[in-house]
CSV table of C-alpha atoms and ligand atoms in Angstrom, one decimal:
chain,number,residue,atom,x,y,z
A,1,MET,CA,10.7,-23.4,118.3
A,2,TYR,CA,11.2,-23.3,114.6
A,3,LEU,CA,15.1,-23.7,114.6
A,4,ARG,CA,16.6,-26.4,113.1
A,5,ARG,CA,20.4,-26.9,112.7
A,6,ALA,CA,21.7,-27.4,109.4
A,7,GLY,CA,25.2,-28.2,111.0
A,8,LEU,CA,28.5,-28.2,109.3
A,9,GLN,CA,28.8,-28.5,105.3
A,10,SER,CA,31.7,-28.2,104.3
A,11,ILE,CA,35.6,-28.0,105.9
A,12,PHE,CA,34.9,-24.0,105.9
A,13,ALA,CA,34.1,-22.7,109.7
A,14,PHE,CA,30.4,-22.4,108.7
A,15,PHE,CA,27.1,-23.1,110.5
A,16,ALA,CA,23.6,-22.5,109.2
A,17,ILE,CA,20.2,-22.6,110.8
A,18,GLU,CA,16.6,-21.7,109.4
A,19,LEU,CA,13.3,-20.4,110.4
A,20,PRO,CA,11.5,-22.6,107.8
A,21,LEU,CA,8.7,-20.2,107.4
A,22,THR,CA,10.5,-17.3,105.9
A,23,GLY,CA,13.5,-19.1,104.5
A,24,LEU,CA,15.9,-16.6,106.6
A,25,PRO,CA,18.4,-17.7,108.6
A,26,ALA,CA,17.3,-17.3,112.6
A,27,PRO,CA,20.0,-14.8,114.0
A,28,ARG,CA,22.1,-16.5,117.0
A,29,PHE,CA,25.0,-14.0,116.6
A,30,LEU,CA,24.8,-10.0,115.8
A,31,MET,CA,27.7,-8.8,114.3
A,32,THR,CA,28.9,-5.4,114.4
A,33,THR,CA,31.6,-2.5,112.9
A,34,CYS,CA,32.8,0.4,114.6
A,35,GLN,CA,35.7,2.7,114.5
A,36,VAL,CA,39.0,1.3,115.8
A,37,GLY,CA,39.3,2.3,119.2
A,38,ALA,CA,35.6,2.5,120.1
A,39,GLU,CA,35.2,-1.5,120.6
A,40,ALA,CA,34.9,-1.1,124.7
A,41,ALA,CA,32.6,2.0,124.4
A,42,LEU,CA,30.0,-0.2,122.2
A,43,LYS,CA,30.3,-3.0,124.1
A,44,HIS,CA,29.6,-1.4,127.3
A,45,GLU,CA,26.7,0.8,125.7
A,46,LEU,CA,25.1,-3.1,124.9
A,47,ALA,CA,25.8,-4.8,128.3
A,48,ILE,CA,23.6,-2.0,129.3
A,49,ARG,CA,20.9,-1.7,126.3
A,50,TRP,CA,20.8,-5.6,125.4
A,51,PRO,CA,22.1,-7.3,128.8
A,52,GLU,CA,20.8,-10.5,127.3
A,53,PHE,CA,23.4,-10.3,124.6
A,54,ARG,CA,26.9,-12.4,125.2
A,55,PHE,CA,29.8,-10.5,123.7
A,56,SER,CA,31.2,-13.3,122.4
A,57,TYR,CA,34.1,-12.3,119.5
A,58,SER,CA,36.0,-9.4,118.5
A,59,ARG,CA,38.5,-8.0,115.9
A,60,PRO,CA,39.4,-4.3,116.2
A,61,GLY,CA,36.6,-2.4,114.5
A,62,PHE,CA,34.3,-6.1,114.5
A,63,LEU,CA,32.7,-7.5,117.4
A,64,THR,CA,30.0,-10.3,117.7
A,65,PHE,CA,27.6,-11.1,120.2
A,66,LYS,CA,25.9,-14.4,121.1
A,67,LEU,CA,22.0,-14.1,120.9
A,68,PRO,CA,20.0,-15.6,123.6
A,69,PRO,CA,18.9,-19.2,122.3
A,70,ASP,CA,14.9,-17.9,122.0
A,71,ALA,CA,15.5,-14.8,120.1
A,72,GLU,CA,13.2,-13.7,118.4
A,73,ILE,CA,14.4,-10.6,116.3
A,74,ARG,CA,11.7,-8.4,114.8
A,75,ASP,CA,11.6,-6.8,111.6
A,76,ASP,CA,11.7,-3.5,112.8
A,77,PHE,CA,14.6,-4.2,115.2
A,78,GLU,CA,16.9,-1.5,116.1
A,79,LEU,CA,20.4,-2.0,118.3
A,80,GLY,CA,20.3,2.0,118.8
A,81,ALA,CA,23.9,1.9,120.3
A,82,VAL,CA,25.8,5.1,119.1
A,83,PHE,CA,29.5,3.3,118.2
A,84,ALA,CA,27.8,0.7,116.0
A,85,ARG,CA,28.1,1.7,112.4
A,86,TRP,CA,26.4,-1.3,111.2
A,87,TYR,CA,25.0,-4.3,112.4
A,88,GLY,CA,23.7,-7.4,110.8
A,89,PHE,CA,22.6,-11.5,111.8
A,90,ASN,CA,25.3,-13.7,110.9
A,91,PHE,CA,24.8,-16.6,109.2
A,92,GLY,CA,28.2,-18.0,108.6
A,93,LYS,CA,31.8,-17.5,107.7
A,94,ALA,CA,34.0,-17.9,105.0
A,95,THR,CA,37.8,-18.8,105.4
A,96,GLY,CA,40.2,-20.1,102.8
A,97,THR,CA,43.6,-18.8,101.2
A,98,ASP,CA,42.2,-18.4,97.8
A,99,GLU,CA,39.3,-16.1,96.9
A,100,ALA,CA,37.6,-18.6,94.8
A,101,THR,CA,37.3,-21.0,98.1
A,102,ARG,CA,35.9,-18.3,99.8
A,103,LEU,CA,33.3,-17.1,97.2
A,104,ALA,CA,31.9,-20.6,97.0
A,105,ALA,CA,31.5,-20.9,100.8
A,106,VAL,CA,29.4,-17.5,100.5
A,107,ALA,CA,27.5,-19.3,97.5
A,108,THR,CA,26.9,-22.5,100.0
A,109,MET,CA,26.0,-19.8,102.7
A,110,VAL,CA,23.3,-18.2,100.4
A,111,GLY,CA,22.2,-21.7,99.1
A,112,ASP,CA,18.8,-21.2,97.6
A,113,ARG,CA,17.7,-18.1,99.3
A,114,GLN,CA,17.6,-14.6,97.6
A,115,PHE,CA,18.5,-11.4,99.1
A,116,ASP,CA,17.5,-7.7,97.3
A,117,GLN,CA,21.2,-6.5,97.8
A,118,LEU,CA,24.6,-7.5,98.2
A,119,HIS,CA,26.6,-5.4,100.9
A,120,ILE,CA,30.6,-6.0,100.7
A,121,PHE,CA,32.7,-3.8,103.1
A,122,PRO,CA,35.7,-4.1,105.1
A,123,ARG,CA,36.0,-3.7,108.9
A,124,ASP,CA,38.3,-0.5,109.6
A,125,ARG,CA,42.1,-1.4,109.6
A,126,TYR,CA,43.4,1.4,112.0
A,127,ALA,CA,41.8,4.6,114.1
A,128,PRO,CA,40.7,7.2,111.8
A,129,GLY,CA,43.5,9.5,111.2
A,130,ASP,CA,46.2,6.5,112.3
A,131,HIS,CA,48.4,6.5,109.5
A,132,ARG,CA,46.5,8.6,107.4
A,133,TYR,CA,43.8,6.3,107.8
A,134,GLU,CA,40.1,7.5,106.1
A,135,PRO,CA,37.3,4.5,107.2
A,136,GLY,CA,35.4,3.6,104.1
A,137,LEU,CA,34.7,1.2,101.3
A,138,THR,CA,38.2,0.1,99.7
A,139,HIS,CA,39.4,-1.2,96.1
A,140,GLU,CA,39.5,-4.9,97.4
A,141,SER,CA,35.8,-4.5,98.8
A,142,ASP,CA,34.8,-3.6,95.1
A,143,MET,CA,36.8,-6.1,93.6
A,144,VAL,CA,34.9,-8.7,96.3
A,145,ASP,CA,31.4,-7.2,95.2
A,146,ALA,CA,32.0,-7.8,91.4
A,147,ALA,CA,33.1,-11.3,92.0
A,148,LEU,CA,30.2,-12.2,94.5
A,149,ARG,CA,27.6,-10.5,92.4
A,150,ALA,CA,29.2,-13.2,89.5
A,151,GLN,CA,29.0,-15.8,91.8
A,152,LEU,CA,25.6,-15.4,92.7
A,153,GLY,CA,24.3,-14.6,89.8
A,154,ASP,CA,20.3,-13.6,90.2
A,155,HIS,CA,20.1,-14.5,94.2
A,156,ILE,CA,20.8,-11.3,94.5
A,157,THR,CA,17.7,-9.5,92.6
A,158,HIS,CA,18.8,-5.8,92.3
A,159,GLU,CA,21.6,-4.2,91.0
A,160,ALA,CA,24.3,-2.6,93.0
A,161,SER,CA,23.3,0.7,94.6
A,162,PRO,CA,24.7,3.2,97.2
A,163,SER,CA,21.6,2.6,98.9
A,164,ALA,CA,19.0,0.0,99.6
A,165,GLU,CA,15.6,1.0,99.5
A,166,GLU,CA,13.8,0.9,103.1
A,167,GLY,CA,12.4,-2.6,103.5
A,168,GLN,CA,15.1,-4.7,101.3
A,169,LEU,CA,16.9,-7.7,102.5
A,170,VAL,CA,20.1,-7.1,102.6
A,171,LEU,CA,23.0,-9.7,102.0
A,172,ASP,CA,26.3,-8.7,103.8
A,173,VAL,CA,29.8,-10.0,103.7
A,174,VAL,CA,32.2,-8.5,105.8
A,175,LEU,CA,35.9,-8.6,104.9
A,176,VAL,CA,37.7,-8.8,108.4
A,177,GLY,CA,40.6,-10.2,107.6
A,178,PRO,CA,42.4,-11.1,104.2
A,179,GLU,CA,41.5,-14.9,104.6
A,180,GLU,CA,38.1,-14.0,106.8
A,181,TRP,CA,35.1,-13.1,105.6
A,182,TRP,CA,31.7,-13.0,107.9
A,183,GLY,CA,28.5,-13.2,106.1
A,184,GLY,CA,25.0,-12.2,107.6
A,185,TRP,CA,22.1,-10.2,106.6
A,186,HIS,CA,19.8,-7.1,107.7
A,187,ARG,CA,16.6,-5.8,106.6
A,188,ALA,CA,17.4,-1.9,105.4
A,189,ARG,CA,15.1,0.4,107.1
A,190,SER,CA,17.2,3.5,108.9
A,191,ARG,CA,19.1,5.2,106.2
A,192,VAL,CA,22.4,4.4,107.6
A,193,SER,CA,21.5,0.7,107.5
A,194,ARG,CA,20.9,1.4,103.6
A,195,TRP,CA,24.3,2.3,103.0
A,196,PRO,CA,26.9,-1.3,102.6
A,197,GLY,CA,28.6,-1.0,106.4
A,198,GLY,CA,26.9,2.0,107.0
A,199,LEU,CA,29.7,3.7,104.7
A,200,ARG,CA,29.5,6.6,102.2
A,201,ARG,CA,31.9,7.0,99.5
A,202,LEU,CA,34.2,9.7,100.0
A,203,GLU,CA,33.9,12.1,97.8
A,204,THR,CA,36.6,14.8,98.9
A,205,PRO,CA,36.5,17.9,96.6
A,206,VAL,CA,38.9,20.1,95.2
A,207,GLY,CA,40.1,22.9,97.4
A,208,MET,CA,38.2,21.3,100.7
A,209,VAL,CA,39.0,23.1,103.2
A,210,SER,CA,39.5,20.2,106.4
A,211,ARG,CA,37.8,17.1,107.0
A,212,ALA,CA,35.6,18.7,108.7
A,213,TYR,CA,33.7,19.1,105.5
A,214,LEU,CA,33.0,15.4,105.2
A,215,LYS,CA,31.8,15.2,109.0
A,216,LEU,CA,29.3,17.7,108.4
A,217,MET,CA,28.1,16.5,105.0
A,218,GLU,CA,28.2,12.9,106.4
A,219,GLY,CA,26.0,14.7,109.9
A,220,LEU,CA,23.8,16.4,107.3
A,221,GLU,CA,22.9,13.3,105.1
A,222,TRP,CA,22.6,11.2,108.5
A,223,SER,CA,20.2,13.7,110.4
A,224,ARG,CA,17.8,14.6,107.6
A,225,LEU,CA,17.5,18.0,109.5
A,226,PRO,CA,15.5,20.2,106.9
A,227,LEU,CA,17.9,23.0,106.3
A,228,LYS,CA,16.6,25.2,103.5
A,229,PRO,CA,18.9,27.4,101.3
A,230,GLY,CA,19.1,31.0,102.2
A,231,GLN,CA,18.6,29.9,106.4
A,232,VAL,CA,20.8,31.1,108.4
A,233,CYS,CA,23.3,28.9,109.8
A,234,ALA,CA,25.9,29.5,113.0
A,235,GLU,CA,29.1,27.2,113.5
A,236,ILE,CA,30.6,28.1,116.9
A,237,GLY,CA,34.5,26.6,116.3
A,238,CYS,CA,34.6,26.7,112.8
A,239,ALA,CA,38.4,27.2,111.8
A,240,PRO,CA,39.8,26.8,109.4
A,241,GLY,CA,36.1,26.3,108.0
A,242,GLY,CA,35.4,23.0,106.1
A,243,ALA,CA,31.9,22.8,107.8
A,244,CYS,CA,31.2,26.3,106.6
A,245,GLN,CA,32.3,25.3,103.6
A,246,ALA,CA,29.6,22.8,103.5
A,247,LEU,CA,27.2,24.7,104.4
A,248,LEU,CA,27.9,27.6,101.8
A,249,GLU,CA,28.4,24.9,99.4
A,250,VAL,CA,24.4,23.8,100.0
A,251,GLY,CA,23.2,27.6,99.8
A,252,MET,CA,22.9,28.8,103.4
A,253,HIS,CA,23.9,32.0,105.0
A,254,VAL,CA,26.6,31.2,107.9
A,255,ILE,CA,27.7,32.7,110.3
A,256,GLY,CA,31.2,31.8,111.7
A,257,ILE,CA,32.5,32.2,115.2
A,258,ASP,CA,36.1,31.4,116.2
A,259,PRO,CA,39.1,33.0,117.5
A,260,ALA,CA,40.9,31.4,115.1
A,261,GLU,CA,41.7,32.4,111.2
A,262,VAL,CA,39.2,31.3,109.0
A,263,ASP,CA,40.7,29.8,105.4
A,264,SER,CA,40.2,32.8,102.5
A,265,LYS,CA,38.2,30.6,100.8
A,266,VAL,CA,35.4,30.4,102.8
A,267,ALA,CA,36.3,34.0,104.4
A,268,ALA,CA,35.5,35.6,101.3
A,269,HIS,CA,32.2,33.9,100.5
A,270,PRO,CA,30.0,36.7,100.0
A,271,ASN,CA,27.5,34.8,101.8
A,272,PHE,CA,29.8,33.8,105.0
A,273,VAL,CA,30.4,36.2,108.2
A,274,HIS,CA,33.3,35.5,110.9
A,275,ILE,CA,32.9,36.6,114.6
A,276,ARG,CA,36.4,36.4,115.6
A,277,LYS,CA,35.6,35.8,119.4
A,278,ARG,CA,34.6,32.6,121.8
A,279,GLY,CA,31.0,31.3,121.7
A,280,HIS,CA,30.6,32.6,125.2
A,281,GLU,CA,31.3,35.9,123.8
A,282,VAL,CA,29.4,36.4,121.2
A,283,ARG,CA,26.0,38.7,121.9
A,284,ARG,CA,22.8,37.3,122.0
A,285,GLY,CA,21.6,39.4,119.0
A,286,GLU,CA,23.8,38.1,116.7
A,287,PHE,CA,21.8,34.7,116.9
A,288,HIS,CA,18.5,36.2,116.2
A,289,ALA,CA,17.9,35.0,112.5
A,290,VAL,CA,20.0,31.9,113.3
A,291,ARG,CA,17.8,28.8,112.8
A,292,TRP,CA,20.6,26.2,113.0
A,293,LEU,CA,23.3,25.7,114.9
A,294,PHE,CA,26.9,23.9,114.3
A,295,ALA,CA,29.3,23.2,117.3
A,296,ASP,CA,32.9,21.6,116.7
A,297,LEU,CA,34.8,22.8,119.5
A,298,ASN,CA,38.0,21.1,120.5
A,299,VAL,CA,37.7,21.2,124.4
A,300,ALA,CA,35.9,18.6,126.8
A,301,PRO,CA,31.8,18.0,126.0
A,302,SER,CA,30.6,19.6,129.1
A,303,TYR,CA,32.5,22.7,128.0
A,304,THR,CA,30.6,22.7,124.7
A,305,LEU,CA,27.4,22.1,126.1
A,306,ASP,CA,27.7,24.8,128.5
A,307,THR,CA,28.4,27.2,125.6
A,308,ILE,CA,25.9,26.1,123.6
A,309,GLU,CA,23.0,26.1,126.6
A,310,GLU,CA,23.9,29.7,127.1
A,311,ILE,CA,22.8,30.4,123.5
A,312,VAL,CA,19.8,28.2,123.0
A,313,THR,CA,18.0,29.0,126.2
A,314,HIS,CA,18.3,32.2,125.6
A,315,PRO,CA,15.1,33.8,125.0
A,316,THR,CA,15.5,36.1,121.9
A,317,VAL,CA,16.9,33.1,120.1
A,318,HIS,CA,15.4,30.5,118.1
A,319,ILE,CA,17.5,27.8,117.1
A,320,ARG,CA,15.2,24.7,115.3
A,321,GLY,CA,17.9,22.3,115.4
A,322,MET,CA,21.6,21.6,115.9
A,323,ILE,CA,24.4,19.2,114.9
A,324,VAL,CA,27.0,19.2,117.8
A,325,THR,CA,30.5,17.4,117.4
A,326,LEU,CA,31.1,15.9,121.3
A,327,LYS,CA,35.0,15.3,121.7
A,328,LEU,CA,35.7,12.0,123.6
A,329,LEU,CA,38.6,13.1,124.8
A,330,GLU,CA,39.1,10.1,126.7
A,331,TRP,CA,37.3,7.0,125.9
A,332,SER,CA,35.5,6.9,129.3
A,333,LEU,CA,33.4,9.9,128.4
A,334,ALA,CA,31.5,8.0,126.1
A,335,ASP,CA,30.0,6.5,129.4
A,336,GLU,CA,28.3,10.2,129.9
A,337,LEU,CA,26.7,10.4,127.0
A,338,PRO,CA,23.6,9.3,127.8
A,339,ALA,CA,24.0,12.1,130.3
A,340,TYR,CA,25.1,14.6,127.7
A,341,LEU,CA,22.0,14.1,125.2
A,342,GLU,CA,19.5,14.1,128.1
A,343,ARG,CA,20.7,17.8,128.6
A,344,ILE,CA,20.2,18.8,125.5
A,345,ARG,CA,16.5,17.3,126.0
A,346,SER,CA,16.2,19.8,128.8
A,347,TRP,CA,16.5,22.6,126.6
A,348,GLY,CA,13.5,22.0,124.5
A,349,PHE,CA,14.9,19.5,121.6
A,350,THR,CA,12.3,17.1,121.7
A,351,SER,CA,14.3,14.5,119.3
A,352,VAL,CA,18.2,14.1,120.1
A,353,ARG,CA,20.2,11.0,118.4
A,354,ALA,CA,23.8,10.5,118.3
A,355,ARG,CA,26.1,8.5,115.9
A,356,GLN,CA,29.8,8.0,115.8
A,357,LEU,CA,30.0,9.0,112.2
A,358,GLN,CA,32.2,7.4,109.4
A,359,HIS,CA,34.4,11.0,109.2
A,360,ASN,CA,34.2,11.4,113.0
A,361,ARG,CA,37.5,11.2,114.8
A,362,GLN,CA,37.4,10.4,118.8
A,363,GLU,CA,34.3,12.1,118.7
A,364,VAL,CA,30.5,11.5,118.3
A,365,CYS,CA,28.0,13.5,116.1
A,366,VAL,CA,24.5,14.5,118.4
A,367,VAL,CA,21.5,15.7,116.1
A,368,ALA,CA,18.8,17.6,118.3
A,369,GLU,CA,15.8,18.9,116.7
A,370,LYS,CA,12.3,20.7,117.7
A,371,PRO,CA,9.1,20.0,115.9
A,372,GLY,CA,9.1,22.8,112.8
B,1,SAM,C1,38.1,20.8,115.4
B,1,SAM,S1,38.2,22.5,115.5
B,1,SAM,C2,36.9,22.9,114.3
B,1,SAM,C3,36.9,22.5,113.0
B,1,SAM,C4,36.2,23.3,112.1
B,1,SAM,N1,34.8,23.2,112.2
B,1,SAM,C5,36.2,23.4,110.3
B,1,SAM,O1,34.7,22.9,110.0
B,1,SAM,O2,37.4,23.2,110.1
B,1,SAM,C6,37.9,23.3,116.8
B,1,SAM,C7,38.0,25.1,116.6
B,1,SAM,O3,37.0,25.0,117.9
B,1,SAM,C8,37.5,26.5,118.4
B,1,SAM,N2,37.0,26.8,119.4
B,1,SAM,C9,37.4,26.1,120.7
B,1,SAM,N3,37.1,26.8,121.9
B,1,SAM,C10,36.1,28.1,120.8
B,1,SAM,C11,35.2,28.7,121.5
B,1,SAM,N4,34.8,28.5,123.1
B,1,SAM,N5,34.3,29.3,120.9
B,1,SAM,C12,34.7,29.4,119.8
B,1,SAM,N6,35.6,28.6,119.1
B,1,SAM,C13,36.2,27.9,120.2
B,1,SAM,C14,39.2,26.3,117.9
B,1,SAM,O4,39.6,27.7,117.9
B,1,SAM,C15,39.6,25.1,116.7
B,1,SAM,O5,39.5,26.3,115.6
């Protein structure tokens, strides 16, 4: 092994080990963030997918795992966990009652290394919706970002950006508590790994009909489904209409299906049609022109999947891709996710992925796609 322990270097809880050939810290701990409440689901996922990782430390919304001593993390490493909003490799911790002390501790951690980008983000404080809480970057994370950039100078080689470039090396600082920052790094690869903490800034438009607007926009950005303006979409469970509002905004023609009332801003849009029925009551002919299907039903996942299956497996229906919200009415339903995804694959969708989005509540977003 090439590992060399540098040992304790200050009064701060701080360690570092180095891989001399690259100057990058050799990974000993994986850090992850998730929605408050999703910790057990994330631990369970990792126990199955990475049994050699040992759960180590956690706070609500923040977990660390000790990696095996001989771990060699390849550059294209993907954790592959639905409930991990972000992950990176730890190489230090900055504690102390005043900010100057913590800033200096991060600078010591960085040493003479250079990183392409700096990402500062908080762990979540509450479950989404609890105390009207929305996960996201904060005024505090912006302030720490500015202060650390000033402190680190040209150790961060690129200007601040809402999204790192693919392949860039990112220095991460997770604001775990007011006096507790955890430092680490990751290589930006997937779309979400390029966003600080996997988080996008909330841009709540004036007149937003429901939070589902944000959820849908995030789902589109994450999934990169190749929707083209003018194509026809359908959403099952569309009321009051936030997701349809987002789809209309990106130029889609939208069929909204829901027995409940849709907000007048959406209902009056010339490219919107409301079918006031339950999903299974809609004639299959109504889906003839539909290429993209969305579903956001406040029912158990198996019911959502039954409703979708009847539609997408019908011979006259040609759905190219879909974004489905599966409500985890109980957290224990998270264990069923692999089976839910397998069921969707069995309908002919070759690419099926799931992620708990920043704007998801106790639910996950599934994207499924057929080749174009
Ligand atoms: C979470 S809300 C949907 C929010 C919506 N997507 C938005 O953008 O505002 C769930 C909706 O599912 C609807 N729903 C429940 N079962 C349904 C079914 N079988 N078919 C259609 N809609 C259903 C409910 O009436 C409710 O309006």
